[in-house]
Tab-separated table of C-alpha atoms and ligand atoms in Angstrom:
chain	number	residue	atom	x	y	z
M	1	MET	CA	31.499	6.910	-3.606
M	2	SER	CA	32.399	10.004	-1.599
M	3	LEU	CA	32.608	8.861	2.120
M	4	GLY	CA	29.733	10.260	4.559
M	5	LYS	CA	27.395	11.318	1.168
M	6	LYS	CA	24.585	9.039	0.311
M	7	ARG	CA	24.586	8.356	-3.399
M	8	VAL	CA	20.970	8.382	-4.522
M	9	ALA	CA	19.555	7.835	-8.393
M	10	ILE	CA	16.050	9.377	-8.887
M	11	ILE	CA	14.589	7.308	-11.942
M	12	GLY	CA	12.552	9.686	-13.675
M	13	LEU	CA	12.890	13.661	-13.324
M	14	GLY	CA	9.043	14.827	-14.333
M	15	THR	CA	7.267	16.549	-11.371
M	16	ALA	CA	8.151	14.285	-8.453
M	17	GLY	CA	11.574	13.594	-9.783
M	18	SER	CA	12.643	17.307	-10.104
M	19	MET	CA	11.518	18.053	-6.715
M	20	ALA	CA	13.281	15.049	-5.235
M	21	ALA	CA	16.462	16.093	-7.224
M	22	TRP	CA	16.229	19.366	-5.844
M	23	ARG	CA	15.696	18.502	-2.276
M	24	LEU	CA	18.559	15.985	-2.162
M	25	ALA	CA	20.839	18.122	-3.566
M	26	SER	CA	20.082	20.766	-1.461
M	27	ARG	CA	20.748	18.379	1.652
M	28	GLY	CA	23.946	17.176	0.232
M	29	ALA	CA	23.540	13.671	-1.051
M	30	GLU	CA	25.108	13.066	-4.274
M	31	VAL	CA	22.125	12.665	-6.672
M	32	VAL	CA	22.239	11.119	-10.057
M	33	GLY	CA	19.102	11.300	-12.161
M	34	TYR	CA	17.710	9.534	-14.686
M	35	GLU	CA	15.148	10.905	-17.444
M	36	GLN	CA	14.146	9.162	-20.785
M	37	PHE	CA	13.198	12.575	-22.042
M	38	GLY	CA	14.470	15.957	-22.084
M	39	THR	CA	14.238	18.398	-18.920
M	40	GLY	CA	10.669	20.048	-18.595
M	41	HIS	CA	9.390	17.636	-21.650
M	42	ASP	CA	5.265	17.660	-21.959
M	43	ARG	CA	5.038	13.862	-22.942
M	44	SER	CA	3.689	12.359	-19.791
M	45	ALA	CA	1.741	13.712	-16.424
M	46	HIS	CA	3.007	17.430	-15.963
M	47	GLY	CA	2.427	18.713	-19.689
M	48	GLY	CA	-0.367	21.657	-20.583
M	49	GLU	CA	1.143	25.011	-18.904
M	50	SER	CA	-0.833	24.737	-15.602
M	51	ARG	CA	-1.988	23.079	-12.836
M	52	ILE	CA	-4.261	24.148	-10.124
M	53	PHE	CA	-3.418	24.638	-6.647
M	54	ARG	CA	-5.992	24.557	-3.773
M	55	THR	CA	-5.581	24.121	-0.159
M	56	ALA	CA	-9.554	23.634	0.812
M	57	TYR	CA	-9.216	20.233	-0.504
M	58	PHE	CA	-11.976	18.095	-1.508
M	59	GLU	CA	-10.391	14.729	-1.583
M	60	ASP	CA	-9.560	14.885	2.079
M	61	PRO	CA	-8.984	17.524	4.754
M	62	ASP	CA	-5.624	15.608	5.886
M	63	TYR	CA	-3.910	16.782	2.894
M	64	VAL	CA	-3.538	20.648	4.178
M	65	PRO	CA	-0.663	20.157	6.241
M	66	LEU	CA	1.065	18.646	3.060
M	67	LEU	CA	-0.133	21.596	0.907
M	68	ARG	CA	1.139	24.182	3.400
M	69	THR	CA	4.606	22.747	3.278
M	70	ALA	CA	4.031	22.276	-0.603
M	71	LYS	CA	3.254	26.024	-0.645
M	72	ALA	CA	6.461	27.119	1.412
M	73	LEU	CA	8.624	25.206	-1.051
M	74	TRP	CA	7.324	26.362	-3.856
M	75	ARG	CA	8.149	29.974	-2.656
M	76	GLN	CA	11.652	28.814	-1.630
M	77	LEU	CA	12.106	27.279	-5.102
M	78	GLU	CA	10.600	30.840	-6.513
M	79	ASP	CA	13.383	32.637	-4.207
M	80	GLU	CA	16.134	30.477	-5.358
M	81	THR	CA	15.676	30.304	-8.773
M	82	GLY	CA	13.894	33.665	-9.586
M	83	ALA	CA	11.076	32.072	-11.195
M	84	ASP	CA	7.455	32.860	-11.255
M	85	LEU	CA	5.949	29.327	-10.266
M	86	LEU	CA	2.596	29.582	-8.165
M	87	LYS	CA	0.365	32.360	-8.433
M	88	LEU	CA	-2.546	32.523	-5.899
M	89	ALA	CA	-5.136	33.937	-7.949
M	90	GLY	CA	-7.844	31.969	-6.029
M	91	ASN	CA	-9.793	29.280	-6.870
M	92	LEU	CA	-13.729	28.285	-6.891
M	93	MET	CA	-14.737	25.385	-5.397
M	94	LEU	CA	-18.379	24.640	-7.065
M	95	GLY	CA	-21.123	22.058	-6.228
M	96	ASP	CA	-23.851	21.220	-3.944
M	97	ASN	CA	-23.799	18.911	-0.851
M	98	THR	CA	-21.623	16.526	-2.307
M	99	THR	CA	-18.987	14.967	-0.097
M	100	GLU	CA	-16.207	16.864	-1.966
M	101	MET	CA	-17.693	20.070	-0.679
M	102	ALA	CA	-18.272	18.667	2.629
M	103	ASN	CA	-14.483	17.914	2.722
M	104	VAL	CA	-13.609	21.691	1.499
M	105	SER	CA	-15.750	22.859	4.291
M	106	ALA	CA	-13.615	20.779	6.821
M	107	SER	CA	-10.759	21.669	5.813
M	108	ILE	CA	-11.796	25.265	6.050
M	109	GLU	CA	-12.932	24.784	9.393
M	110	LYS	CA	-10.153	22.866	10.493
M	111	PHE	CA	-7.330	24.431	9.271
M	112	GLY	CA	-8.611	28.058	9.676
M	113	ILE	CA	-7.853	28.454	5.297
M	114	ASP	CA	-8.336	32.139	4.027
M	115	ALA	CA	-11.552	30.872	2.220
M	116	ALA	CA	-15.292	32.326	2.053
M	117	LEU	CA	-18.413	31.150	1.112
M	118	VAL	CA	-19.731	33.281	-1.910
M	119	PRO	CA	-23.375	33.935	-1.961
M	120	LEU	CA	-24.509	33.284	-5.500
M	121	ASN	CA	-25.856	37.033	-6.597
M	122	GLU	CA	-22.314	37.884	-5.267
M	123	ALA	CA	-20.535	35.232	-7.246
M	124	ARG	CA	-22.402	36.190	-10.587
M	125	ASN	CA	-21.444	39.975	-10.069
M	126	ARG	CA	-17.711	39.359	-9.618
M	127	TRP	CA	-17.500	36.622	-12.152
M	128	PRO	CA	-20.014	37.306	-14.948
M	129	ASN	CA	-18.439	34.867	-17.371
M	130	HIS	CA	-18.673	31.894	-14.856
M	131	PRO	CA	-22.008	29.549	-15.572
M	132	PHE	CA	-23.483	29.243	-11.858
M	133	HIS	CA	-26.276	27.132	-11.563
M	134	GLU	CA	-29.184	28.007	-9.149
M	135	GLU	CA	-28.408	25.172	-6.680
M	136	ASP	CA	-24.586	25.898	-6.466
M	137	VAL	CA	-22.458	26.130	-3.246
M	138	VAL	CA	-19.431	28.520	-4.246
M	139	VAL	CA	-16.462	28.569	-1.868
M	140	LEU	CA	-13.597	30.862	-2.995
M	141	ASP	CA	-10.200	29.360	-1.569
M	142	ARG	CA	-8.121	32.326	-1.562
M	143	GLU	CA	-5.167	30.004	-0.846
M	144	GLY	CA	-5.551	28.463	-4.207
M	145	GLY	CA	-4.464	29.280	-7.924
M	146	TYR	CA	-2.229	27.860	-10.299
M	147	VAL	CA	1.409	26.598	-10.829
M	148	ARG	CA	3.186	26.184	-14.082
M	149	PRO	CA	4.395	22.566	-14.740
M	150	GLU	CA	6.978	22.803	-17.412
M	151	LEU	CA	8.641	25.702	-15.894
M	152	ALA	CA	8.685	24.377	-12.319
M	153	VAL	CA	10.079	20.907	-13.435
M	154	LEU	CA	12.858	22.946	-15.555
M	155	ASN	CA	13.657	25.445	-12.535
M	156	ALA	CA	13.888	22.338	-9.955
M	157	SER	CA	16.294	20.569	-12.225
M	158	LEU	CA	18.566	23.155	-13.143
M	159	ARG	CA	18.339	23.902	-9.421
M	160	ALA	CA	19.411	20.588	-8.363
M	161	LYS	CA	22.007	20.660	-10.922
M	162	SER	CA	23.526	23.797	-9.589
M	163	LEU	CA	23.791	22.610	-6.348
M	164	GLY	CA	25.836	19.490	-7.968
M	165	ALA	CA	23.223	17.037	-9.273
M	166	GLN	CA	24.052	15.198	-12.058
M	167	LEU	CA	20.850	14.990	-14.470
M	168	ARG	CA	21.157	12.025	-17.115
M	169	THR	CA	18.287	13.284	-19.985
M	170	TYR	CA	17.401	11.265	-22.709
M	171	THR	CA	18.717	8.190	-20.472
M	172	PRO	CA	15.804	5.527	-20.103
M	173	VAL	CA	16.428	3.058	-16.986
M	174	ASP	CA	15.948	-0.482	-17.967
M	175	GLY	CA	16.411	-2.210	-14.555
M	176	ILE	CA	16.630	-1.818	-11.056
M	177	GLU	CA	18.372	-4.415	-8.619
M	178	THR	CA	18.484	-4.866	-5.091
M	179	LYS	CA	21.735	-6.195	-3.470
M	180	ASN	CA	23.626	-6.983	-0.473
M	181	ASP	CA	25.926	-4.053	-1.080
M	182	GLY	CA	23.614	-1.337	-2.883
M	183	VAL	CA	20.781	-0.812	-5.394
M	184	TRP	CA	21.599	-1.396	-8.860
M	185	VAL	CA	20.289	1.004	-11.752
M	186	SER	CA	20.912	-0.045	-15.389
M	187	ALA	CA	20.774	2.311	-18.177
M	188	ASP	CA	22.580	2.760	-21.743
M	189	GLY	CA	24.179	-0.791	-21.324
M	190	GLN	CA	25.603	0.029	-17.933
M	191	SER	CA	24.848	-0.753	-14.452
M	192	GLU	CA	25.857	1.520	-11.002
M	193	ARG	CA	25.609	1.165	-7.629
M	194	TYR	CA	23.638	3.390	-5.395
M	195	ASP	CA	22.718	3.341	-1.509
M	196	HIS	CA	19.358	4.351	-2.331
M	197	VAL	CA	16.969	4.714	-5.540
M	198	VAL	CA	13.903	7.059	-5.634
M	199	VAL	CA	11.431	5.693	-8.158
M	200	THR	CA	9.439	8.830	-9.859
M	201	ALA	CA	8.384	7.318	-13.113
M	202	GLY	CA	4.786	8.800	-13.005
M	203	PRO	CA	2.834	6.493	-15.806
M	204	TRP	CA	5.848	4.180	-16.318
M	205	ALA	CA	6.009	3.440	-12.746
M	206	ALA	CA	4.683	-0.081	-12.770
M	207	LYS	CA	6.705	-0.966	-15.894
M	208	LEU	CA	9.848	-0.264	-13.354
M	209	LEU	CA	8.297	-1.787	-10.334
M	210	PRO	CA	5.908	-5.053	-11.233
M	211	GLU	CA	4.642	-4.989	-7.556
M	212	LEU	CA	2.370	-1.792	-8.728
M	213	ALA	CA	0.757	-3.855	-11.760
M	214	GLY	CA	-2.898	-3.176	-11.001
M	215	LEU	CA	-2.080	-0.352	-8.309
M	216	VAL	CA	-1.001	2.229	-10.615
M	217	ASP	CA	-3.560	2.284	-13.579
M	218	VAL	CA	-2.545	4.609	-16.332
M	219	ARG	CA	-5.222	7.028	-18.063
M	220	LYS	CA	-5.082	9.460	-20.848
M	221	ALA	CA	-6.280	12.932	-19.874
M	222	VAL	CA	-7.359	15.591	-22.228
M	223	SER	CA	-7.034	19.389	-21.827
M	224	ALA	CA	-8.595	22.032	-24.297
M	225	TRP	CA	-8.291	25.634	-24.651
M	226	PHE	CA	-10.623	28.104	-25.920
M	227	VAL	CA	-10.594	31.731	-26.803
M	228	GLY	CA	-12.720	34.497	-25.040
M	229	LYS	CA	-14.876	36.656	-27.116
M	230	GLU	CA	-13.752	39.479	-25.141
M	231	ARG	CA	-10.172	40.153	-24.639
M	232	ARG	CA	-8.945	39.346	-21.016
M	233	ALA	CA	-12.050	38.317	-19.976
M	234	PHE	CA	-10.463	35.048	-18.758
M	235	ASP	CA	-7.206	36.550	-17.440
M	236	PRO	CA	-6.500	35.360	-14.065
M	237	ALA	CA	-7.577	38.872	-12.531
M	238	ASN	CA	-10.762	38.340	-13.965
M	239	PHE	CA	-11.743	34.928	-13.935
M	240	PRO	CA	-9.994	32.183	-11.279
M	241	CYS	CA	-9.282	28.673	-11.218
M	242	PHE	CA	-11.967	26.540	-10.254
M	243	ILE	CA	-13.402	22.778	-10.170
M	244	ARG	CA	-16.967	21.948	-10.344
M	245	THR	CA	-18.041	18.569	-8.803
M	246	ALA	CA	-21.937	18.594	-9.250
M	247	PRO	CA	-24.019	18.226	-11.025
M	248	GLU	CA	-21.345	17.486	-13.867
M	249	GLU	CA	-17.248	17.482	-13.119
M	250	PHE	CA	-15.083	19.546	-14.831
M	251	TYR	CA	-12.273	22.422	-14.109
M	252	GLY	CA	-10.608	25.283	-15.782
M	253	LEU	CA	-7.887	27.475	-15.357
M	254	PRO	CA	-7.671	31.009	-16.549
M	255	ALA	CA	-5.728	32.187	-19.538
M	256	MET	CA	-1.970	32.222	-19.153
M	257	ASP	CA	-1.229	34.270	-22.160
M	258	GLY	CA	-3.985	36.367	-22.589
M	259	ASN	CA	-5.969	34.002	-24.840
M	260	GLY	CA	-6.980	30.477	-23.993
M	261	LEU	CA	-9.065	29.588	-20.908
M	262	LYS	CA	-8.208	25.737	-20.347
M	263	LEU	CA	-10.733	23.186	-19.652
M	264	GLY	CA	-10.454	19.580	-18.487
M	265	LEU	CA	-13.017	16.694	-17.691
M	266	SER	CA	-12.978	14.865	-14.364
M	267	GLY	CA	-10.642	11.992	-14.060
M	268	LYS	CA	-13.418	9.334	-14.162
M	269	VAL	CA	-13.836	9.818	-17.665
M	270	ASN	CA	-10.194	9.438	-18.954
M	271	ARG	CA	-9.836	6.347	-21.141
M	272	PRO	CA	-7.176	3.642	-19.925
M	273	VAL	CA	-3.971	3.565	-21.442
M	274	ALA	CA	-2.513	-0.082	-21.966
M	275	ASP	CA	1.253	0.821	-22.527
M	276	PRO	CA	2.511	4.330	-21.399
M	277	ASP	CA	4.950	3.936	-24.220
M	278	ALA	CA	2.242	3.644	-26.633
M	279	LEU	CA	0.029	6.721	-25.597
M	280	ASP	CA	-1.975	7.933	-28.841
M	281	ARG	CA	-1.995	11.449	-28.492
M	282	THR	CA	-4.684	11.776	-30.967
M	283	VAL	CA	-7.844	13.314	-29.648
M	284	PRO	CA	-10.566	11.401	-31.040
M	285	LEU	CA	-13.492	13.637	-32.656
M	286	ASP	CA	-16.031	12.176	-29.663
M	287	GLU	CA	-14.026	13.871	-27.206
M	288	VAL	CA	-13.442	17.104	-29.018
M	289	ARG	CA	-17.361	17.255	-29.870
M	290	ALA	CA	-17.536	16.669	-25.831
M	291	PHE	CA	-15.590	19.675	-25.117
M	292	ARG	CA	-17.719	21.943	-27.408
M	293	GLU	CA	-20.820	20.639	-26.158
M	294	LEU	CA	-19.892	21.597	-22.605
M	295	VAL	CA	-18.484	25.284	-24.060
M	296	ALA	CA	-21.402	25.814	-25.966
M	297	GLU	CA	-23.981	25.076	-23.150
M	298	SER	CA	-22.136	26.575	-20.258
M	299	PHE	CA	-19.718	29.518	-21.505
M	300	PRO	CA	-21.783	31.507	-24.172
M	301	SER	CA	-18.471	34.154	-23.847
M	302	LEU	CA	-16.001	31.848	-25.056
M	303	HIS	CA	-15.656	30.838	-28.576
M	304	PRO	CA	-16.950	26.744	-28.398
M	305	ASP	CA	-14.247	25.329	-30.811
M	306	PRO	CA	-11.219	24.513	-28.907
M	307	VAL	CA	-8.041	26.318	-30.742
M	308	ARG	CA	-5.873	23.642	-28.789
M	309	VAL	CA	-6.411	20.178	-27.769
M	310	ASN	CA	-3.596	17.792	-26.020
M	311	ALA	CA	-3.353	14.608	-24.241
M	312	TYR	CA	-1.374	13.526	-21.515
M	313	MET	CA	-1.540	10.623	-19.303
M	314	GLU	CA	-1.138	10.141	-15.401
M	315	GLY	CA	-1.349	7.086	-13.166
M	316	TYR	CA	-4.301	6.275	-10.839
M	317	THR	CA	-4.365	4.417	-7.771
M	318	PRO	CA	-7.800	2.039	-6.514
M	319	ASP	CA	-8.659	4.790	-3.960
M	320	GLY	CA	-7.131	8.390	-5.708
M	321	HIS	CA	-4.459	8.779	-3.392
M	322	GLY	CA	-0.946	8.494	-4.355
M	323	ILE	CA	1.717	6.281	-3.343
M	324	LEU	CA	4.639	7.637	-1.362
M	325	GLY	CA	7.455	5.899	0.748
M	326	ARG	CA	9.008	2.522	1.201
M	327	LEU	CA	7.798	-0.173	-1.024
M	328	GLY	CA	7.140	-3.801	0.684
M	329	GLY	CA	9.859	-2.991	3.118
M	330	ASN	CA	12.867	-2.454	1.039
M	331	GLN	CA	14.818	-0.167	2.668
M	332	ARG	CA	16.904	0.848	-0.364
M	333	LEU	CA	13.988	2.045	-2.249
M	334	THR	CA	11.607	4.851	-2.028
M	335	VAL	CA	8.640	5.479	-4.464
M	336	VAL	CA	6.144	8.100	-5.530
M	337	ALA	CA	3.554	7.215	-7.934
M	338	GLY	CA	-0.043	7.157	-8.599
M	339	LEU	CA	-0.800	10.737	-7.876
M	340	SER	CA	-4.034	10.366	-9.345
M	341	GLY	CA	-4.732	13.650	-11.202
M	342	HIS	CA	-4.019	15.898	-8.058
M	343	GLY	CA	-0.214	15.707	-7.343
M	344	PHE	CA	1.164	18.407	-8.994
M	345	LYS	CA	0.468	21.093	-6.449
M	346	LEU	CA	2.088	18.653	-3.888
M	347	ALA	CA	5.211	18.250	-5.650
M	348	PRO	CA	7.961	19.839	-3.925
M	349	ALA	CA	6.545	18.433	-0.408
M	350	LEU	CA	6.742	14.960	-2.023
M	351	GLY	CA	10.164	15.543	-3.226
M	352	ASP	CA	11.148	16.704	0.109
M	353	ILE	CA	9.686	13.750	1.572
M	354	ALA	CA	11.162	11.251	-0.698
M	355	ALA	CA	14.283	12.902	0.343
M	356	ASP	CA	13.698	12.143	3.821
M	357	TYR	CA	13.199	8.558	3.210
M	358	ALA	CA	16.156	8.616	1.177
M	359	LEU	CA	18.710	9.939	3.724
M	360	LYS	CA	16.929	9.158	6.904
M	361	GLY	CA	14.451	6.258	6.483
M	362	THR	CA	11.429	7.950	7.476
M	363	SER	CA	9.556	11.214	7.348
M	364	ASP	CA	7.617	13.040	9.848
M	365	LYS	CA	6.216	15.220	7.021
M	366	THR	CA	3.975	12.754	5.232
M	367	ILE	CA	0.411	11.708	5.745
M	368	PRO	CA	-1.192	7.993	6.229
M	369	LEU	CA	-3.541	8.546	3.108
M	370	LEU	CA	-0.001	8.028	0.908
M	371	ASN	CA	1.261	5.147	3.063
M	372	PRO	CA	2.389	2.353	0.346
M	373	ASP	CA	1.479	-0.441	3.023
M	374	ARG	CA	-2.155	0.234	2.163
M	375	PHE	CA	-1.819	-1.839	-0.961
M	376	VAL	CA	1.596	-3.496	-0.671
M	377	THR	CA	2.914	-5.138	2.466
M	378	ALA	CA	4.816	-8.330	1.065
M	379	PRO	CA	8.242	-8.009	0.667
M	380	THR	CA	9.341	-6.762	-2.947
M	381	SER	CA	10.545	-9.457	-5.221
M	382	THR	CA	14.248	-7.877	-4.870
M	383	ALA	CA	16.269	-8.918	-1.948
M	384	ASN	CA	16.582	-6.390	0.895
M	385	PRO	CA	19.999	-6.068	2.446
A	1	FAD	C1	-4.227	16.636	-17.875
A	1	FAD	C2	-3.756	16.618	-16.354
A	1	FAD	C3	-4.048	17.612	-15.497
A	1	FAD	C4	-3.973	17.950	-14.308
A	1	FAD	N1	-4.129	18.897	-13.623
A	1	FAD	C5	-3.777	18.630	-12.181
A	1	FAD	C6	-3.775	19.960	-11.367
A	1	FAD	O1	-4.768	20.751	-11.682
A	1	FAD	N2	-3.393	20.010	-10.275
A	1	FAD	C7	-2.657	19.082	-9.711
A	1	FAD	O2	-2.361	19.194	-8.768
A	1	FAD	N3	-2.632	17.955	-10.362
A	1	FAD	C8	-2.867	17.931	-11.752
A	1	FAD	N4	-2.481	16.795	-12.355
A	1	FAD	C9	-1.897	15.678	-11.932
A	1	FAD	C10	-0.141	15.888	-11.715
A	1	FAD	O3	-0.002	16.536	-12.760
A	1	FAD	C11	0.410	14.452	-11.758
A	1	FAD	O4	0.106	14.314	-10.279
A	1	FAD	C12	1.847	14.709	-11.739
A	1	FAD	O5	2.458	15.416	-12.659
A	1	FAD	C13	2.489	13.191	-11.466
A	1	FAD	O6	3.887	13.410	-11.168
A	1	FAD	P1	4.984	12.155	-11.666
A	1	FAD	O7	5.870	12.543	-11.304
A	1	FAD	O8	4.261	10.997	-10.813
A	1	FAD	O9	4.972	11.998	-12.938
A	1	FAD	P2	5.679	13.063	-14.373
A	1	FAD	O10	5.502	14.210	-14.021
A	1	FAD	O11	5.102	12.101	-15.564
A	1	FAD	O12	6.941	12.085	-14.135
A	1	FAD	C14	7.190	10.986	-14.512
A	1	FAD	C15	8.821	11.261	-14.972
A	1	FAD	O13	9.760	9.826	-15.421
A	1	FAD	C16	10.044	9.748	-16.329
A	1	FAD	N5	10.195	8.055	-16.682
A	1	FAD	C17	9.596	7.312	-16.553
A	1	FAD	N6	10.020	5.821	-16.749
A	1	FAD	C18	11.478	6.254	-17.201
A	1	FAD	C19	12.557	5.168	-17.291
A	1	FAD	N7	12.552	4.108	-17.137
A	1	FAD	N8	13.663	6.131	-17.239
A	1	FAD	C20	13.770	7.325	-17.175
A	1	FAD	N9	12.786	8.277	-16.971
A	1	FAD	C21	11.603	7.940	-17.114
A	1	FAD	C22	8.982	10.126	-17.649
A	1	FAD	O14	9.609	10.486	-19.115
A	1	FAD	C23	8.479	11.501	-16.674
A	1	FAD	O15	9.421	12.509	-16.860
A	1	FAD	C24	-2.956	16.566	-13.755
A	1	FAD	C25	-2.621	15.589	-14.667
A	1	FAD	C26	-3.099	15.416	-15.774
A	1	FAD	C27	-2.507	14.574	-16.876
């Protein structure tokens, strides 16, 4: 071990893990990252080419400072890598008088977000291919848009490497044990000592940390892509990202490649996955039909048969907020898990906060909504130093 440098292992180099590797390596830690698949793979929570970024936040206005930290770090990662990762092409929040829309308004008022209520007739003129309802409240979040997930994970990982991180891909970790002299990580038949471990294993979190069983439920999430009848009608310049909260819940992102609009249904309809190692990536025909019906009814300017349908998965907590911080008082273990279907946009901020916990034992950037103590207060099964 080099003197003065903290030796930190990161388990899982997906969304949060790749960002934690970048932030920790930037801050001078000796970083070893473990990933069971390749860099920027699409087999877990971050596949599918695009993720919505939004700041007028329907989950809770308390996320706004974290979202702004994330935005600044997205820009920093773009500057350091030259990659285009975050495009603020706008996000439409749609609904009626739901709690979600009340949170959107509260976020805008409390934090002065660059957003505006758009009268329905104006919305129809501006976005003629969007299916608005008579009772819709339409909010344009100009601090919203989209992020490119695989590119982001790849670039954060490459940047971490260029800063000295050692990233071991195709190397599944099979055990973590806290002892008096450090925390030991086993993989490939060998065990290595670290000062601190950051667990960012996404849907696999509860497999590695039994304390999370029952707190992080894995669900399958399906994305479907549809081609517009008119070329370019669904390009980002003509069609912003959107989230509809009522009367039904679904969301969409514009065509990244000039062709396919991507749609997803509410996380509430996502089916449970008993074992993330055995995710069935086939999509049953009833699910394909549900998408087809939605498009046939709501988007007459799209061809209703999807040209691509893919299954991913995500960990959900009982209250829909992630888990970030020390788990059960273990000073050597930081966990980021259960990001509940809305964690990608926050990723660089989550990685930076995980780096704070690993290096300083605390963070002034996190928010109480993510505190693991709301679920886990007892000491962990592993011994504290
Ligand atoms: C279809 C879909 C759409 C979404 N849309 C949005 C959106 O629009 N906006 C948004 O902000 N969020 C969105 N989300 C949520 C967001 O993508 C997730 O919250 C985020 O990707 C979760 O990140 P993670 O780091 O927890 O997991 P992951 O990105 O899955 O990373 C976990 C990593 O750990 C690795 N791993 C696991 N176990 C081990 C082990 N034992 N050893 C080594 N490696 C291991 C895995 O292989 C994986 O690479 C969406 C999620 C899905 C599924």
